[in-house]
XYZ file of C-alpha atoms in Angstrom:
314
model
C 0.000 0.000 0.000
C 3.219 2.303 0.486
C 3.559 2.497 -3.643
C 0.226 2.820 -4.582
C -0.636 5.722 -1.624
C 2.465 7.698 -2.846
C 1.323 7.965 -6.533
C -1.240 9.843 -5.154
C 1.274 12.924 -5.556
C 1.563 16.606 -5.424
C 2.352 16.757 -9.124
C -1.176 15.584 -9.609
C -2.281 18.820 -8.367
C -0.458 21.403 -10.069
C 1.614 22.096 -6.840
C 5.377 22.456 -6.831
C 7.313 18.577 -7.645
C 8.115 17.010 -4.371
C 11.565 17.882 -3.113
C 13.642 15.070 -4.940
C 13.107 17.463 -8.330
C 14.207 20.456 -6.634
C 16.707 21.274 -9.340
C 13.805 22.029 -11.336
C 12.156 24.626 -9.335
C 15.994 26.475 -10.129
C 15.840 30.568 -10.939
C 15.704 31.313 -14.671
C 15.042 27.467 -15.897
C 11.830 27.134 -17.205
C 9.505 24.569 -15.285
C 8.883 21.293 -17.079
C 5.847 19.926 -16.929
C 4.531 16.981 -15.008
C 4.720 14.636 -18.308
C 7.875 15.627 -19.490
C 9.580 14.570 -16.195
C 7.905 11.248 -16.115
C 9.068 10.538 -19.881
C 12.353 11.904 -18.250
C 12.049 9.385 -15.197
C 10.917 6.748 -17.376
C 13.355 7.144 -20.053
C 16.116 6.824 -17.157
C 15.441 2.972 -16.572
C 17.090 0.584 -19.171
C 15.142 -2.419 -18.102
C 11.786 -0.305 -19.265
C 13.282 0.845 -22.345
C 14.444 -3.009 -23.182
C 10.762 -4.468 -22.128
C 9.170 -0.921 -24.501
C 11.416 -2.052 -27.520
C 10.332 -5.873 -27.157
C 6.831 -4.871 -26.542
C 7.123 -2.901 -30.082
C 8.789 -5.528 -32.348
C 5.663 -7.652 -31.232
C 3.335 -5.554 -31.994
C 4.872 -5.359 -35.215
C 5.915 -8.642 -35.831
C 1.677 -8.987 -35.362
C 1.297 -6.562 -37.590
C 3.297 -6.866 -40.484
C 4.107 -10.171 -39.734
C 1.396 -11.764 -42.371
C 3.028 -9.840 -45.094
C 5.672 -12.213 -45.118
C 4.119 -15.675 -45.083
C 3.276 -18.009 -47.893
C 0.877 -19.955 -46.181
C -2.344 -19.457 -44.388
C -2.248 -20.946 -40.504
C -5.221 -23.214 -41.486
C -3.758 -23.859 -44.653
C -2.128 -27.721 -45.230
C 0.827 -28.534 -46.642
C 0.253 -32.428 -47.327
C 4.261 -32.501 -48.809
C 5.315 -30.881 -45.304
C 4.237 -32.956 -42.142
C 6.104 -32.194 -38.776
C 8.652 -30.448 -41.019
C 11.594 -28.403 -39.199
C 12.301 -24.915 -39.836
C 13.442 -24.414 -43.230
C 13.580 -21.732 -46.018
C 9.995 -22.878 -47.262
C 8.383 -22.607 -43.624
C 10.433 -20.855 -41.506
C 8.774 -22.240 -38.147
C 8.416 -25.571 -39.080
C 4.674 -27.189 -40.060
C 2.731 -29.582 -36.943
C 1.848 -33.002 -38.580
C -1.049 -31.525 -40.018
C 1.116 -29.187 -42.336
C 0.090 -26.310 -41.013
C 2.782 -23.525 -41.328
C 3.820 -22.766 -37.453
C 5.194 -19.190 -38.543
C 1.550 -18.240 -39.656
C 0.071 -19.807 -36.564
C 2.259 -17.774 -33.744
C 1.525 -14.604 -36.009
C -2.232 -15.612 -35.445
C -1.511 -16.774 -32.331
C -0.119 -13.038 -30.745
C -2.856 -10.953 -32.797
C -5.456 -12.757 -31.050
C -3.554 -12.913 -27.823
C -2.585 -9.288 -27.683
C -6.180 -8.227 -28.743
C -7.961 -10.129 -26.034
C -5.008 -8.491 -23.661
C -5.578 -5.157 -24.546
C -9.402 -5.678 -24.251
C -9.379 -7.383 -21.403
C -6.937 -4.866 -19.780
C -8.802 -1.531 -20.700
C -11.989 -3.092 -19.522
C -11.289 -4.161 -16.298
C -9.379 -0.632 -15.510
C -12.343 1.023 -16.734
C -14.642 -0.883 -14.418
C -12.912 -1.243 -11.578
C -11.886 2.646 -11.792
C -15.413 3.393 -12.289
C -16.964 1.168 -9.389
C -14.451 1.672 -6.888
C -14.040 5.134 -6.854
C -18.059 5.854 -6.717
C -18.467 3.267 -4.204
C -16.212 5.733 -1.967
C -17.592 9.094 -3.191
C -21.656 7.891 -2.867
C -20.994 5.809 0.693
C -24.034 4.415 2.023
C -26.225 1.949 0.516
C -23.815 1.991 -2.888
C -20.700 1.742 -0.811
C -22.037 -1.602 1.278
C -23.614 -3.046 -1.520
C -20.462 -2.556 -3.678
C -18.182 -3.867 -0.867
C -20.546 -6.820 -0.671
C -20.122 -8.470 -4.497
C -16.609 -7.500 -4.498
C -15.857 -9.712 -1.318
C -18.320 -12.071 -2.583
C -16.778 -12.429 -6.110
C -13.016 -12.708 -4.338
C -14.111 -15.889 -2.277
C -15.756 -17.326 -6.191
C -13.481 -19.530 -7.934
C -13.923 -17.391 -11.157
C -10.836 -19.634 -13.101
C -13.557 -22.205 -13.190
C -16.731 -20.373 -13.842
C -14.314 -18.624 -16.881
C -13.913 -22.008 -18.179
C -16.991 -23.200 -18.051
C -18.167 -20.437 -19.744
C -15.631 -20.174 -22.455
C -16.007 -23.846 -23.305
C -19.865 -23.430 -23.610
C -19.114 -20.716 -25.942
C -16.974 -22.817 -28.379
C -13.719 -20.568 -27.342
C -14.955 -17.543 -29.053
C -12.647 -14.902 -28.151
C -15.138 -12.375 -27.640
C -16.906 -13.994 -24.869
C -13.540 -15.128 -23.149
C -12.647 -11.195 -23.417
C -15.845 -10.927 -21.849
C -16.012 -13.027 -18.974
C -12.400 -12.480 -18.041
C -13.341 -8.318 -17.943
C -16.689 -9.738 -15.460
C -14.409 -11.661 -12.919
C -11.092 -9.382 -13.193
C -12.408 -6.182 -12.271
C -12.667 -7.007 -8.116
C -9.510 -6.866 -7.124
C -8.726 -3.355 -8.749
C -12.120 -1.996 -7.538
C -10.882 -2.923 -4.010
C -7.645 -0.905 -4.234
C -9.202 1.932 -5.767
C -11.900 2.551 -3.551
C -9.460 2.432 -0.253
C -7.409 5.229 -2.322
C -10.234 6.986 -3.617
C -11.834 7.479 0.391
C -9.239 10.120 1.241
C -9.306 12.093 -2.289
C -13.374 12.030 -1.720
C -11.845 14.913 1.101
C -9.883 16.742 -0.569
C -10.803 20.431 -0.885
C -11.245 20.389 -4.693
C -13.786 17.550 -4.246
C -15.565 19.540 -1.460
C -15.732 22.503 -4.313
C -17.280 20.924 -6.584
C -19.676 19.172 -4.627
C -21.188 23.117 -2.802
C -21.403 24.372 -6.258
C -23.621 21.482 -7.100
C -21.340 19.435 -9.852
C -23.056 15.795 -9.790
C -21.841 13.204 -8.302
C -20.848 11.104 -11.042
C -19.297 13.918 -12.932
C -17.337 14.420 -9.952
C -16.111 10.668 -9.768
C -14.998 11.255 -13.586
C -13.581 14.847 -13.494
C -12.092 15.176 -10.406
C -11.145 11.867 -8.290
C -10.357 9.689 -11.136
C -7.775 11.764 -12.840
C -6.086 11.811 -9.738
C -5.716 8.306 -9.128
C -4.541 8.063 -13.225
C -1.075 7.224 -11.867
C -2.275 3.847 -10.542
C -4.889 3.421 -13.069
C -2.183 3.099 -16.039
C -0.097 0.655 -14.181
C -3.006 -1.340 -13.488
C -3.541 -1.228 -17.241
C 0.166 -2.319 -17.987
C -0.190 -5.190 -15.591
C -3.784 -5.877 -16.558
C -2.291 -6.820 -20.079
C 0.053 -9.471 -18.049
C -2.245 -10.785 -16.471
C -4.662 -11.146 -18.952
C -2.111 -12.955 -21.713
C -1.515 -15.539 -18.591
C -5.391 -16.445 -17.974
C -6.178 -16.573 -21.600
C -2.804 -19.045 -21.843
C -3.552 -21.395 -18.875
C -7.414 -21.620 -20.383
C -6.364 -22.544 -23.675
C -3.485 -24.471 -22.363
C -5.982 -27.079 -20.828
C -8.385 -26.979 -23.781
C -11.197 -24.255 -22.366
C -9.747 -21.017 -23.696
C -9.563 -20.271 -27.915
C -10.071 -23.191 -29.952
C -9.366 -24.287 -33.503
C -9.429 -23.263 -36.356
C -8.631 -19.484 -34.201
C -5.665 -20.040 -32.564
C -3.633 -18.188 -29.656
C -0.407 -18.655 -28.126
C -1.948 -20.593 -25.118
C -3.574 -22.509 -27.391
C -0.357 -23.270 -29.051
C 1.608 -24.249 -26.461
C -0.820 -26.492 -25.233
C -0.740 -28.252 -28.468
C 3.375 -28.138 -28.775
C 3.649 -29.271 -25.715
C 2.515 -32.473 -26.596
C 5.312 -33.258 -29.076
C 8.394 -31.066 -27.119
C 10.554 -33.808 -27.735
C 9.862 -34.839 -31.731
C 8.992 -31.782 -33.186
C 10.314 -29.081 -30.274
C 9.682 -26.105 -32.938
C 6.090 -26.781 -32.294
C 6.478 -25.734 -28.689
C 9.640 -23.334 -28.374
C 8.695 -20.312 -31.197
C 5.057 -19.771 -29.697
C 6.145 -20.100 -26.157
C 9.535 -17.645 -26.917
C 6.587 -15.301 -28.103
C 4.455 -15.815 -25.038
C 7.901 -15.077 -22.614
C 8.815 -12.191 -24.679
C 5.470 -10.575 -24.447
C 4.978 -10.927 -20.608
C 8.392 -10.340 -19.709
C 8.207 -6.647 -21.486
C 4.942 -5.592 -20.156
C 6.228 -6.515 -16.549
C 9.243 -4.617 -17.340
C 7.339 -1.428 -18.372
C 5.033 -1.779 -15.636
C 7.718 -1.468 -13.411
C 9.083 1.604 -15.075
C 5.930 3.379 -15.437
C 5.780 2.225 -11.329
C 9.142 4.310 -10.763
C 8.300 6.831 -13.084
C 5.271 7.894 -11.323
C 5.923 7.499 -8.130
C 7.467 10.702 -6.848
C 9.300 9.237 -3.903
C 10.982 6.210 -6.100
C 14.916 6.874 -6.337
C 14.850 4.042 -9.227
C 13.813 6.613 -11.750
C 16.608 8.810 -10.701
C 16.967 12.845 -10.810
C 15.367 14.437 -13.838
């Protein structure tokens, strides 16, 4: 609770930096603004900057990356069964002939997608709930409090794969499901953070000069707990790749002919010792893809966090 109380910062205020940015409050230099000295802070960590570039080439390697192949990933290549990597297929094929290089490009545009929606809606909903659960008190505080501690006790893995199996491992109703038993957790934190900033002076303003409640929530407590809210994003998408993986991994997440890296593992994993190829490239993807997100996380974690010495003197 020490990390997440001190994002909760003077800079996101307007008032002067806090006293480890001193040098910037210096006679005749102009002031730099509250952005700037995060990019500054951020820029300033080389793990960060490593996990930002790997983060990049994937999302690139998604993109572009079906430019470059020759077959489709439910195509069959009935002259290339369990094939290594070679010149032709440059992944290997499974003994189906599928072309593996098509498959992980498949495989991390459907995985990053259902990440990123995942991520954004659980942020969203948790931001939303939590922080009017605090501001409204009363009968919306209690009965907020009471699914949230309900919903932590539920085993929601296994209601999520129920679910996603009944749907046929559409992607769209995993996304959905995951965003209904993901957003608890968040909610919790937020509305512990967001009963002090329900206090503050600004929020008393607004509330005597008869701004409504949920406009307040939006325009005035939320933005200031946007410090948090984007590293819960960042780690969202982490979390999100890894429950999507272990449901497809045992069978219930995205099925075929759509295809995910969980799913894809699951399947390599079955022949890691005759056809390794099948296992290694989508789960190098997978590894790649969580290890930068919980590298920027941490960055954007030091960046923020005014009394972090990690992100150095800007």
């Amino acid at each position: 609770m020490s990390v997440t109380n001190s994002l909760i910062d003077p800079l996101e205020h307007g008032d002067n930096p806090p006293p480890s940015n001193t040098e910037l409050r210096a006679p005749g230099r102009k002031r730099m603004s509250k952005w700037e000295l995060y990019g500054r802070r951020f820029a300033r960590n080389r793990g960060a900057l490593v996990g930002l570039v790997i983060f990049a080439v994937l999302v690139l390697f998604a993109v572009i990356g079906p430019l470059f192949q020759q077959y489709d990933h439910i195509e069959l290549d009935f002259l290339s069964l369990s094939d290594p990597p070679s010149a032709e297929h440059w992944f290997g094929t499974n003994g189906s002939g599928n072309d593996v290089y098509a498959m992980v490009v498949v495989g991390l545009q459907r995985s990053l997608m259902i990440a990123l929606v995942v991520s954004i809606g659980t942020t969203v909903l948790s931001a939303v709930i939590g922080a009017a659960a605090a501001y409204f008190r009363g009968t919306v505080e209690r009965v907020t409090l009471l699914i949230i501690h309900f919903l932590m006790v539920t085993p929601t893995f296994l209601i999520l794969a129920m679910i996603s199996n009944d749907a046929g491992g559409d992607w769209r109703v995993i996304s959905l499901v995951m965003i209904l038993t993901g957003w608890f957790f968040s909610a919790r934190v937020i509305w512990t953070l967001s009963l002090s900033i329900r206090e503050r002076e600004y929020v008393q303003a607004a509330r005597y000069m008869g701004v409504k409640g949920f406009t307040i929530v939006l325009r005035h407590m939320l933005p200031n707990i946007g410090s948090l809210l984007v590293i819960n994003f960042t780690l969202g998408v982490v979390t999100a790749v890894l429950t999507e993986t272990g449901l497809s991994f045992i069978g219930f997440g995205v099925k075929l002919p759509d295809v995910s890296l969980g799913s894809l593992i699951g399947i390599g994993a079955n022949s890691v010792s005759s056809a390794p190829w099948l296992f290694y490239f989508p789960a190098g993807a997978l590894t790649l893809l969580t290890v930068s997100m919980a590298l920027v996380a941490d960055g954007l974690r030091d960046a923020l966090d005014p009394t972090s010495a990690a992100g150095g003197r800007a």
